[in-house]
Amino acid sequence: MTAELTVAAVDLGASNGRVMLGRVGSRSLQVLEVHRFVNGPVRVGPTLHWDVLGLYREVLAGLSTAARGHDLAGIGIDSWAVDYGLLDATGALLGNPVHYRDNRTAGVLKRVLETVSADELYAVTGLQQLPFNTIYQLVSALGTAQLQVADRLLLIPDLLGFWLTGQVGAEATNASTTQLYDVRSRTWATHLAERVGIPKRILPPLREAGDIVGNLLPGVAADLGLRATIPVIAVGSHDTASSVVAIPAVPGGRFAYISSGTWSLVGVELDSPVLTRAAQQANFTNEGGVDGRIRFLRNVMGLWLLQECLRTWGTDGKVPDLSELLRQAAYAPAFISLINPDTSGFMAPGAMPERIALACRASGQPSPSGRAEMVRAIMESLALAYRRAVRAAQELSGIEVEVVHIVGGGSRNELLCQLSADACGLPVLAGPVEASALGNILVQSRTLGAQLPDLEAMRALVAATQTVRRYEPSGRSADWQLAETRVFRDEQQVSRT
């Protein structure tokens, strides 16, 4: 590659979306946000939906902005996992996708395990048991008119790609999160689908990160002011898969990662899945990564707890100053009020400060005395959950970690990064913030001819061009060990992650 490539990365998170402009040269990597928008759920009757048509409108607006004055060479889309839209035989969408936080899957996991054992599910899919996994969403929809007439299931990035190109498929890193994917053969586990009543016809052809989905439909290209020959390229369409691509790790380095946003994904990167009984009991997941890697990780509730507190505190129209709250929280007393952030009671939206206070009282602790103390409790509790996950990942994988990389929005949170270093007893390298967009851009660029033959080359370019901040562990390890024992003394509670 001699000339600089310019691509558009659509990066959709659970609370907001962005369209980013990426420029990649032989020694340069730049990312520029051109359009940001809110991504919030919409409740219709008892059901919590995604406004997927609104998302598509915003994606088109962002791509149109990106096209102004730039010769785009490609487009890639990544998003959160597990949620989907159903298409009929004509390609029409059968209703707005349901949000993974909707309660329609309550009790479904237990029903599925009466047909397929937890041992068999883990042996085939390697996934942790999360009640909102795609398999449980689909089982909850059995008997509905939508599922009866559905011709294809498309995960969110693939649905948006279908509207842009008219091409149907499922990118593998995101497909691997459905609990309908065989992690060893890297194919759909159609036998599992059929046993629980899910019609295998709805599972679309699989594609790999780096494959070309298709060129823009002529009408879409005309509306955007783009050439119809511009390809949409499959990237690591699960946003964490793209984030892990952009970890600025040194070649051969032994690292753990925390992809920190609304959720925190904490784990290590492997060449093959870990399907042991110990990994299953620890509720670790084996998700597909770019270039056939395995993301061996545990989901932690993440900054959702803080986001919901801020939303609750802002209902009077006075939006709290997060930077000031974090500054105050840094000086608040340590280890006063701690929670297990993965307790199921924190999953739903609404009244988060009250639920955290109630959980503290129920465990014999004082409730946080103010907002800063509440933020301190959340940050310390997340750091403790990270500590447990990083240590478990090392033990289960046999990899001794030297450093922890925090990427994503949480890498800007200095208090969280420092507490994470203290809790893990390891250096933390924080950044880049826009890791998922950068990973998206890098995979596109390789497909388009950039000399980025492997993940190591991509990461080397990230390390050479992006800002990373280092945090050294401080404090007493014994204090964190005691706090961990306080919070996670009930192993069955921990397994509900």
Short mmCIF file of C-alpha atoms in Angstrom, two decimals:
data_model
loop_
_atom_site.label_atom_id
_atom_site.label_comp_id
_atom_site.label_asym_id
_atom_site.label_seq_id
_atom_site.Cartn_x
_atom_site.Cartn_y
_atom_site.Cartn_z
CA MET A 1 0.00 0.00 0.00
CA THR A 2 1.52 3.30 -1.05
CA ALA A 3 -1.42 5.68 -0.65
CA GLU A 4 -3.41 6.39 2.49
CA LEU A 5 -6.76 4.57 2.76
CA THR A 6 -9.89 6.27 4.07
CA VAL A 7 -12.76 4.16 5.44
CA ALA A 8 -15.91 4.67 7.51
CA ALA A 9 -16.41 2.67 10.69
CA VAL A 10 -19.92 2.35 12.12
CA ASP A 11 -19.50 1.56 15.82
CA LEU A 12 -22.71 0.90 17.74
CA GLY A 13 -22.68 0.56 21.51
CA ALA A 14 -25.51 -0.23 23.88
CA SER A 15 -25.94 3.44 24.84
CA ASN A 16 -24.68 5.39 21.83
CA GLY A 17 -23.46 5.00 18.28
CA ARG A 18 -20.78 6.70 16.22
CA VAL A 19 -19.69 6.90 12.62
CA MET A 20 -15.94 7.32 12.52
CA LEU A 21 -13.64 8.28 9.67
CA GLY A 22 -10.43 6.27 9.63
CA ARG A 23 -7.23 6.98 7.71
CA VAL A 24 -4.54 4.32 7.47
CA GLY A 25 -1.08 4.71 5.99
CA SER A 26 2.07 2.64 6.24
CA ARG A 27 3.02 4.41 9.49
CA SER A 28 -0.11 6.34 10.35
CA LEU A 29 -3.50 5.58 11.88
CA GLN A 30 -6.03 8.32 12.50
CA VAL A 31 -9.64 8.20 13.61
CA LEU A 32 -12.10 11.09 13.57
CA GLU A 33 -15.65 11.08 14.88
CA VAL A 34 -18.01 12.55 12.29
CA HIS A 35 -21.40 11.64 13.77
CA ARG A 36 -22.56 10.57 17.24
CA PHE A 37 -26.06 9.66 18.33
CA VAL A 38 -27.92 8.24 21.30
CA ASN A 39 -28.93 4.58 21.24
CA GLY A 40 -31.68 4.07 23.79
CA PRO A 41 -34.35 1.41 24.27
CA VAL A 42 -38.01 2.02 23.50
CA ARG A 43 -40.72 0.33 25.57
CA VAL A 44 -43.88 -0.58 23.68
CA GLY A 45 -46.39 -2.17 26.02
CA PRO A 46 -44.49 -4.70 28.13
CA THR A 47 -41.63 -5.16 25.66
CA LEU A 48 -38.32 -3.31 25.51
CA HIS A 49 -37.16 -2.79 21.89
CA TRP A 50 -34.24 -1.29 20.02
CA ASP A 51 -35.19 1.53 17.64
CA VAL A 52 -33.35 -0.16 14.78
CA LEU A 53 -34.89 2.01 12.06
CA GLY A 54 -33.77 5.10 13.98
CA LEU A 55 -30.29 3.58 14.23
CA TYR A 56 -30.23 2.96 10.49
CA ARG A 57 -31.29 6.55 9.84
CA GLU A 58 -28.42 7.79 12.02
CA VAL A 59 -25.96 5.43 10.31
CA LEU A 60 -26.99 6.83 6.92
CA ALA A 61 -26.63 10.38 8.22
CA GLY A 62 -23.15 9.59 9.51
CA LEU A 63 -22.05 7.91 6.29
CA SER A 64 -23.34 10.87 4.31
CA THR A 65 -21.27 13.21 6.49
CA ALA A 66 -18.21 10.96 6.15
CA ALA A 67 -18.57 11.02 2.36
CA ARG A 68 -18.30 14.80 2.11
CA GLY A 69 -14.87 15.64 0.81
CA HIS A 70 -13.50 12.13 1.34
CA ASP A 71 -12.96 9.28 -1.10
CA LEU A 72 -14.22 6.40 1.00
CA ALA A 73 -12.74 3.02 0.14
CA GLY A 74 -14.90 0.91 2.45
CA ILE A 75 -17.50 0.70 5.22
CA GLY A 76 -17.53 -1.62 8.24
CA ILE A 77 -20.10 -2.12 11.03
CA ASP A 78 -19.67 -3.43 14.58
CA SER A 79 -22.14 -3.47 17.46
CA TRP A 80 -23.15 -5.16 20.68
CA ALA A 81 -23.91 -8.89 20.55
CA VAL A 82 -26.83 -11.35 20.88
CA ASP A 83 -29.73 -9.21 19.59
CA TYR A 84 -31.23 -9.77 16.15
CA GLY A 85 -33.91 -8.97 13.61
CA LEU A 86 -36.03 -11.50 11.74
CA LEU A 87 -36.68 -11.20 8.00
CA ASP A 88 -39.43 -12.83 5.98
CA ALA A 89 -38.82 -14.44 2.58
CA THR A 90 -39.07 -11.06 0.85
CA GLY A 91 -36.43 -9.50 3.10
CA ALA A 92 -38.91 -7.45 5.13
CA LEU A 93 -38.14 -6.91 8.82
CA LEU A 94 -40.63 -8.65 11.09
CA GLY A 95 -40.84 -6.11 13.90
CA ASN A 96 -38.28 -4.11 15.85
CA PRO A 97 -35.56 -6.20 17.51
CA VAL A 98 -36.12 -6.85 21.21
CA HIS A 99 -33.59 -5.46 23.71
CA TYR A 100 -31.50 -8.01 25.61
CA ARG A 101 -32.57 -6.36 28.89
CA ASP A 102 -36.21 -7.21 28.21
CA ASN A 103 -37.60 -9.74 30.68
CA ARG A 104 -39.04 -12.13 28.07
CA THR A 105 -36.20 -14.56 28.72
CA ALA A 106 -36.99 -14.91 32.43
CA GLY A 107 -37.02 -18.62 33.22
CA VAL A 108 -36.12 -19.67 29.67
CA LEU A 109 -32.59 -20.81 30.51
CA LYS A 110 -34.01 -23.38 32.92
CA ARG A 111 -36.41 -24.65 30.23
CA VAL A 112 -33.61 -25.06 27.71
CA LEU A 113 -31.44 -26.96 30.19
CA GLU A 114 -34.26 -29.49 30.58
CA THR A 115 -33.70 -30.39 26.91
CA VAL A 116 -29.96 -29.82 26.46
CA SER A 117 -27.70 -30.12 29.49
CA ALA A 118 -25.42 -27.30 30.55
CA ASP A 119 -22.47 -29.65 30.02
CA GLU A 120 -23.42 -30.30 26.39
CA LEU A 121 -24.12 -26.64 25.68
CA TYR A 122 -20.69 -25.68 27.00
CA ALA A 123 -18.90 -28.53 25.22
CA VAL A 124 -20.29 -27.36 21.87
CA THR A 125 -20.54 -23.56 22.20
CA GLY A 126 -18.05 -22.76 24.98
CA LEU A 127 -20.28 -19.91 26.15
CA GLN A 128 -21.10 -18.73 29.63
CA GLN A 129 -24.71 -18.95 30.69
CA LEU A 130 -26.20 -15.50 30.25
CA PRO A 131 -30.01 -15.37 30.29
CA PHE A 132 -30.14 -13.04 27.28
CA ASN A 133 -28.03 -15.16 24.91
CA THR A 134 -29.64 -15.42 21.48
CA ILE A 135 -30.65 -19.05 22.00
CA TYR A 136 -32.82 -18.09 24.98
CA GLN A 137 -34.32 -15.10 23.17
CA LEU A 138 -35.34 -17.37 20.31
CA VAL A 139 -36.77 -20.05 22.59
CA SER A 140 -38.84 -17.35 24.30
CA ALA A 141 -40.23 -16.47 20.83
CA LEU A 142 -41.27 -20.04 19.92
CA GLY A 143 -44.90 -20.13 18.79
CA THR A 144 -44.99 -16.45 17.83
CA ALA A 145 -46.18 -15.46 14.38
CA GLN A 146 -42.87 -13.71 13.68
CA LEU A 147 -40.73 -16.78 14.25
CA GLN A 148 -43.13 -19.06 12.39
CA VAL A 149 -42.83 -17.04 9.18
CA ALA A 150 -39.20 -15.93 9.61
CA ASP A 151 -36.85 -16.84 6.78
CA ARG A 152 -33.61 -15.44 8.19
CA LEU A 153 -32.14 -14.20 11.47
CA LEU A 154 -29.68 -11.33 11.18
CA LEU A 155 -27.65 -9.99 14.10
CA ILE A 156 -27.65 -6.21 14.34
CA PRO A 157 -24.48 -5.45 12.27
CA ASP A 158 -25.56 -7.97 9.64
CA LEU A 159 -29.05 -6.47 9.51
CA LEU A 160 -27.67 -2.99 8.83
CA GLY A 161 -25.25 -4.47 6.29
CA PHE A 162 -28.19 -6.17 4.56
CA TRP A 163 -30.00 -2.86 4.21
CA LEU A 164 -26.87 -1.31 2.73
CA THR A 165 -25.99 -4.13 0.31
CA GLY A 166 -28.92 -6.55 0.00
CA GLN A 167 -26.59 -9.43 1.06
CA VAL A 168 -27.52 -11.90 3.81
CA GLY A 169 -24.96 -13.44 6.16
CA ALA A 170 -23.59 -13.64 9.69
CA GLU A 171 -20.07 -12.60 10.65
CA ALA A 172 -18.44 -15.27 12.80
CA THR A 173 -17.24 -13.27 15.83
CA ASN A 174 -20.78 -12.12 16.53
CA ALA A 175 -22.34 -15.46 15.60
CA SER A 176 -20.13 -17.03 18.26
CA THR A 177 -22.04 -15.11 20.97
CA THR A 178 -25.43 -16.64 20.12
CA GLN A 179 -24.92 -20.02 21.88
CA LEU A 180 -25.92 -21.55 18.53
CA TYR A 181 -22.33 -21.70 17.18
CA ASP A 182 -19.90 -24.62 17.44
CA VAL A 183 -16.71 -23.02 18.75
CA ARG A 184 -14.47 -25.87 17.56
CA SER A 185 -15.82 -26.50 14.06
CA ARG A 186 -16.68 -22.78 13.62
CA THR A 187 -20.05 -23.63 12.09
CA TRP A 188 -23.64 -23.23 13.21
CA ALA A 189 -24.61 -25.86 15.79
CA THR A 190 -27.79 -26.72 13.89
CA HIS A 191 -28.37 -29.87 15.94
CA LEU A 192 -28.64 -27.74 19.10
CA ALA A 193 -31.02 -25.34 17.39
CA GLU A 194 -33.31 -28.14 16.28
CA ARG A 195 -33.36 -29.83 19.67
CA VAL A 196 -34.70 -26.69 21.36
CA GLY A 197 -37.19 -25.99 18.56
CA ILE A 198 -35.35 -23.24 16.68
CA PRO A 199 -35.73 -23.72 12.89
CA LYS A 200 -32.28 -24.10 11.35
CA ARG A 201 -33.48 -22.38 8.17
CA ILE A 202 -33.20 -19.00 9.87
CA LEU A 203 -29.44 -19.31 10.45
CA PRO A 204 -27.74 -17.42 7.60
CA PRO A 205 -24.47 -18.31 5.84
CA LEU A 206 -21.39 -17.50 7.91
CA ARG A 207 -18.69 -15.07 6.84
CA GLU A 208 -15.31 -14.18 8.35
CA ALA A 209 -13.96 -10.81 9.45
CA GLY A 210 -12.30 -9.35 6.38
CA ASP A 211 -14.76 -10.83 3.88
CA ILE A 212 -16.52 -8.43 1.55
CA VAL A 213 -20.25 -8.37 2.33
CA GLY A 214 -21.14 -6.63 -0.93
CA ASN A 215 -21.19 -3.27 -2.66
CA LEU A 216 -23.65 -0.56 -1.76
CA LEU A 217 -27.06 -0.89 -3.37
CA PRO A 218 -27.39 1.70 -6.14
CA GLY A 219 -30.22 3.51 -4.39
CA VAL A 220 -28.35 3.66 -1.09
CA ALA A 221 -25.20 4.90 -2.83
CA ALA A 222 -27.14 7.62 -4.65
CA ASP A 223 -28.78 8.80 -1.40
CA LEU A 224 -25.40 8.97 0.33
CA GLY A 225 -23.57 10.60 -2.56
CA LEU A 226 -21.18 7.64 -2.78
CA ARG A 227 -19.99 5.35 -5.54
CA ALA A 228 -22.02 2.14 -5.79
CA THR A 229 -18.74 0.26 -6.05
CA ILE A 230 -17.82 1.01 -2.43
CA PRO A 231 -17.78 -2.29 -0.51
CA VAL A 232 -19.20 -3.00 2.91
CA ILE A 233 -16.59 -5.17 4.61
CA ALA A 234 -17.26 -7.65 7.41
CA VAL A 235 -15.11 -6.65 10.40
CA GLY A 236 -15.03 -8.15 13.88
CA SER A 237 -18.68 -7.24 14.07
CA HIS A 238 -18.97 -7.92 17.78
CA ASP A 239 -17.59 -4.66 19.11
CA THR A 240 -15.39 -6.46 21.63
CA ALA A 241 -13.82 -8.50 18.83
CA SER A 242 -12.91 -5.24 17.11
CA SER A 243 -11.66 -3.75 20.40
CA VAL A 244 -9.30 -6.66 20.99
CA VAL A 245 -7.80 -6.16 17.53
CA ALA A 246 -6.73 -2.67 18.61
CA ILE A 247 -5.04 -3.61 21.90
CA PRO A 248 -1.55 -2.05 21.69
CA ALA A 249 0.18 -5.20 22.94
CA VAL A 250 3.83 -5.90 22.24
CA PRO A 251 4.56 -9.01 20.14
CA GLY A 252 4.77 -12.05 22.37
CA GLY A 253 3.49 -10.12 25.38
CA ARG A 254 1.26 -11.93 27.87
CA PHE A 255 -1.66 -9.65 28.54
CA ALA A 256 -5.18 -9.59 29.87
CA TYR A 257 -7.69 -7.12 28.52
CA ILE A 258 -10.71 -5.26 29.80
CA SER A 259 -12.95 -3.86 27.10
CA SER A 260 -14.67 -1.30 29.27
CA GLY A 261 -17.98 0.30 28.39
CA THR A 262 -21.59 -0.33 29.36
CA TRP A 263 -20.35 -3.90 29.80
CA SER A 264 -16.84 -4.91 30.76
CA LEU A 265 -15.39 -7.93 28.96
CA VAL A 266 -12.44 -9.26 30.94
CA GLY A 267 -10.17 -12.00 29.64
CA VAL A 268 -7.22 -13.21 27.61
CA GLU A 269 -6.68 -14.05 23.95
CA LEU A 270 -6.03 -17.70 23.04
CA ASP A 271 -5.42 -19.83 19.97
CA SER A 272 -8.02 -22.44 20.97
CA PRO A 273 -11.00 -22.64 23.32
CA VAL A 274 -10.84 -23.79 26.93
CA LEU A 275 -13.75 -26.18 27.43
CA THR A 276 -12.83 -27.67 30.78
CA ARG A 277 -15.26 -28.27 33.61
CA ALA A 278 -13.39 -25.65 35.65
CA ALA A 279 -13.90 -23.03 32.91
CA GLN A 280 -17.57 -23.92 32.71
CA GLN A 281 -18.06 -23.67 36.48
CA ALA A 282 -16.25 -20.32 36.49
CA ASN A 283 -18.73 -19.19 33.81
CA PHE A 284 -16.04 -18.20 31.34
CA THR A 285 -16.93 -17.81 27.70
CA ASN A 286 -15.04 -18.72 24.50
CA GLU A 287 -16.02 -16.17 21.86
CA GLY A 288 -14.59 -15.97 18.39
CA GLY A 289 -11.98 -13.36 17.58
CA VAL A 290 -10.52 -11.99 14.38
CA ASP A 291 -8.14 -14.35 12.54
CA GLY A 292 -9.51 -17.38 14.35
CA ARG A 293 -8.41 -16.31 17.82
CA ILE A 294 -10.50 -17.06 20.91
CA ARG A 295 -11.60 -14.37 23.33
CA PHE A 296 -11.62 -16.28 26.62
CA LEU A 297 -13.45 -13.96 28.97
CA ARG A 298 -16.06 -13.25 31.55
CA ASN A 299 -18.76 -10.58 31.24
CA VAL A 300 -18.83 -8.05 34.08
CA MET A 301 -21.74 -5.63 34.41
CA GLY A 302 -19.49 -2.63 33.71
CA LEU A 303 -20.19 1.09 33.62
CA TRP A 304 -23.93 0.39 33.25
CA LEU A 305 -24.15 0.83 37.02
CA LEU A 306 -22.63 4.32 36.86
CA GLN A 307 -24.58 5.25 33.72
CA GLU A 308 -27.88 4.36 35.38
CA CYS A 309 -26.99 6.30 38.54
CA LEU A 310 -26.16 9.37 36.46
CA ARG A 311 -29.42 8.99 34.52
CA THR A 312 -31.40 8.75 37.75
CA TRP A 313 -29.64 11.74 39.30
CA GLY A 314 -30.26 13.76 36.13
CA THR A 315 -34.03 13.31 36.02
CA ASP A 316 -34.51 16.72 37.64
CA GLY A 317 -32.83 18.32 34.65
CA LYS A 318 -29.53 18.93 36.46
CA VAL A 319 -27.00 16.66 34.79
CA PRO A 320 -24.30 15.63 37.30
CA ASP A 321 -20.69 16.60 36.54
CA LEU A 322 -19.08 13.17 36.20
CA SER A 323 -15.50 14.46 36.32
CA GLU A 324 -16.20 16.24 39.61
CA LEU A 325 -17.94 13.17 41.05
CA LEU A 326 -14.94 11.01 40.13
CA ARG A 327 -12.55 13.56 41.68
CA GLN A 328 -14.53 13.51 44.91
CA ALA A 329 -14.82 9.72 44.82
CA ALA A 330 -11.03 9.42 44.63
CA TYR A 331 -10.83 10.99 48.11
CA ALA A 332 -13.79 9.10 49.59
CA PRO A 333 -12.99 6.42 52.22
CA ALA A 334 -12.04 3.06 50.74
CA PHE A 335 -13.90 -0.24 51.05
CA ILE A 336 -16.91 1.11 52.97
CA SER A 337 -19.70 -0.15 50.72
CA LEU A 338 -19.09 -2.92 48.17
CA ILE A 339 -21.36 -4.95 45.90
CA ASN A 340 -21.15 -7.79 43.44
CA PRO A 341 -21.82 -5.84 40.22
CA ASP A 342 -23.01 -8.98 38.44
CA THR A 343 -25.97 -9.62 40.72
CA SER A 344 -29.04 -10.13 38.55
CA GLY A 345 -30.90 -7.36 40.40
CA PHE A 346 -28.75 -4.75 38.67
CA MET A 347 -29.62 -5.86 35.13
CA ALA A 348 -32.79 -3.84 34.50
CA PRO A 349 -32.84 -0.06 34.03
CA GLY A 350 -34.13 2.33 36.66
CA ALA A 351 -33.55 3.34 40.30
CA MET A 352 -29.95 2.11 40.37
CA PRO A 353 -28.81 4.20 43.38
CA GLU A 354 -31.65 2.79 45.47
CA ARG A 355 -30.90 -0.79 44.39
CA ILE A 356 -27.22 -0.44 45.22
CA ALA A 357 -28.04 1.04 48.62
CA LEU A 358 -30.47 -1.80 49.30
CA ALA A 359 -27.86 -4.41 48.34
CA CYS A 360 -25.36 -2.82 50.73
CA ARG A 361 -27.84 -2.85 53.62
CA ALA A 362 -28.85 -6.43 52.86
CA SER A 363 -25.21 -7.52 53.22
CA GLY A 364 -24.76 -5.70 56.52
CA GLN A 365 -22.88 -2.71 55.09
CA PRO A 366 -23.75 0.97 55.30
CA SER A 367 -25.37 2.51 52.26
CA PRO A 368 -23.17 5.04 50.43
CA SER A 369 -23.66 8.35 52.23
CA GLY A 370 -23.64 10.54 49.12
CA ARG A 371 -23.14 10.56 45.38
CA ALA A 372 -19.35 10.56 45.53
CA GLU A 373 -19.45 7.63 47.95
CA MET A 374 -21.83 5.82 45.59
CA VAL A 375 -19.40 6.34 42.70
CA ARG A 376 -16.53 5.11 44.89
CA ALA A 377 -18.52 1.98 45.75
CA ILE A 378 -19.18 1.26 42.07
CA MET A 379 -15.56 1.83 41.01
CA GLU A 380 -14.13 -0.36 43.78
CA SER A 381 -16.69 -3.08 43.14
CA LEU A 382 -15.86 -3.13 39.42
CA ALA A 383 -12.13 -3.28 40.20
CA LEU A 384 -12.76 -6.26 42.49
CA ALA A 385 -14.74 -8.02 39.76
CA TYR A 386 -11.90 -7.34 37.31
CA ARG A 387 -9.40 -8.76 39.83
CA ARG A 388 -11.37 -12.00 40.11
CA ALA A 389 -11.84 -12.33 36.36
CA VAL A 390 -8.19 -11.65 35.50
CA ARG A 391 -6.97 -14.13 38.10
CA ALA A 392 -9.45 -16.77 36.98
CA ALA A 393 -8.50 -16.27 33.32
CA GLN A 394 -4.86 -16.88 34.18
CA GLU A 395 -5.58 -20.00 36.21
CA LEU A 396 -7.97 -21.51 33.66
CA SER A 397 -5.87 -20.74 30.58
CA GLY A 398 -2.44 -21.40 32.04
CA ILE A 399 -1.22 -17.96 30.90
CA GLU A 400 0.66 -15.80 33.41
CA VAL A 401 -0.32 -12.21 32.66
CA GLU A 402 2.26 -9.40 32.75
CA VAL A 403 0.00 -6.42 32.10
CA VAL A 404 -3.68 -5.52 31.83
CA HIS A 405 -4.89 -3.45 28.88
CA ILE A 406 -8.05 -1.39 29.40
CA VAL A 407 -9.58 -0.16 26.16
CA GLY A 408 -12.82 1.59 25.34
CA GLY A 409 -14.63 4.38 27.16
CA GLY A 410 -13.59 3.17 30.59
CA SER A 411 -9.93 3.80 29.75
CA ARG A 412 -10.64 7.53 30.25
CA ASN A 413 -11.77 6.92 33.83
CA GLU A 414 -8.57 7.53 35.78
CA LEU A 415 -10.04 6.38 39.09
CA LEU A 416 -11.24 3.09 37.63
CA CYS A 417 -7.90 2.48 35.90
CA GLN A 418 -5.88 3.12 39.05
CA LEU A 419 -8.18 0.99 41.21
CA SER A 420 -7.97 -1.78 38.59
CA ALA A 421 -4.17 -1.72 38.75
CA ASP A 422 -4.31 -1.78 42.56
CA ALA A 423 -6.83 -4.63 42.64
CA CYS A 424 -5.10 -6.79 40.01
CA GLY A 425 -1.62 -6.06 41.34
CA LEU A 426 -0.49 -5.51 37.75
CA PRO A 427 0.35 -2.50 35.57
CA VAL A 428 -2.63 -1.20 33.63
CA LEU A 429 -2.18 0.34 30.18
CA ALA A 430 -5.23 2.47 29.41
CA GLY A 431 -6.23 3.24 25.84
CA PRO A 432 -7.08 3.64 23.12
CA VAL A 433 -10.55 4.93 23.90
CA GLU A 434 -11.83 4.26 20.38
CA ALA A 435 -10.53 0.68 20.27
CA SER A 436 -13.60 -0.86 18.62
CA ALA A 437 -13.61 1.73 15.83
CA LEU A 438 -9.85 1.31 15.35
CA GLY A 439 -10.15 -2.47 15.11
CA ASN A 440 -12.97 -2.01 12.61
CA ILE A 441 -10.80 0.35 10.54
CA LEU A 442 -7.73 -1.91 10.63
CA VAL A 443 -9.59 -5.02 9.41
CA GLN A 444 -11.20 -3.05 6.60
CA SER A 445 -7.84 -1.60 5.59
CA ARG A 446 -6.18 -5.01 5.40
CA THR A 447 -8.91 -6.24 3.08
CA LEU A 448 -8.38 -3.14 0.94
CA GLY A 449 -4.65 -3.76 0.57
CA ALA A 450 -2.93 -2.30 3.64
CA GLN A 451 0.23 -4.18 4.65
CA LEU A 452 -1.22 -5.47 7.92
CA PRO A 453 -0.78 -9.23 7.57
CA ASP A 454 -1.71 -10.24 11.10
CA LEU A 455 -2.95 -9.02 14.46
CA GLU A 456 0.58 -8.34 15.63
CA ALA A 457 1.13 -5.88 12.77
CA MET A 458 -2.19 -4.17 13.49
CA ARG A 459 -1.35 -3.85 17.17
CA ALA A 460 2.10 -2.52 16.43
CA LEU A 461 0.54 0.26 14.35
CA VAL A 462 -1.87 1.07 17.20
CA ALA A 463 0.97 1.15 19.73
CA ALA A 464 3.01 3.46 17.49
CA THR A 465 0.22 5.94 16.81
CA GLN A 466 -2.23 6.03 19.75
CA THR A 467 -1.97 7.51 23.24
CA VAL A 468 -1.75 5.02 26.10
CA ARG A 469 -1.44 5.86 29.81
CA ARG A 470 0.28 3.56 32.31
CA TYR A 471 -0.95 2.99 35.88
CA GLU A 472 1.25 1.17 38.39
CA PRO A 473 -0.33 -0.82 41.23
CA SER A 474 -0.29 0.83 44.65
CA GLY A 475 -1.72 0.13 48.08
CA ARG A 476 -1.78 -3.15 49.99
CA SER A 477 -2.71 -6.36 48.21
CA ALA A 478 -4.03 -7.74 51.52
CA ASP A 479 -6.69 -5.01 51.62
CA TRP A 480 -8.00 -6.04 48.21
CA GLN A 481 -7.94 -9.70 49.19
CA LEU A 482 -10.01 -8.95 52.28
CA ALA A 483 -12.46 -6.85 50.26
CA GLU A 484 -12.79 -9.63 47.68
CA THR A 485 -13.59 -12.13 50.40
CA ARG A 486 -16.26 -9.78 51.75
CA VAL A 487 -18.01 -9.34 48.42
CA PHE A 488 -17.64 -12.74 46.78
CA ARG A 489 -17.94 -15.09 49.71
CA ASP A 490 -21.02 -16.68 48.12
CA GLU A 491 -19.67 -18.60 45.10
CA GLN A 492 -23.16 -19.26 43.75
CA GLN A 493 -23.74 -15.52 43.55
CA VAL A 494 -20.53 -15.08 41.55
CA SER A 495 -21.59 -17.78 39.06
CA ARG A 496 -24.58 -15.70 38.03
CA THR A 497 -22.36 -13.48 35.89
#
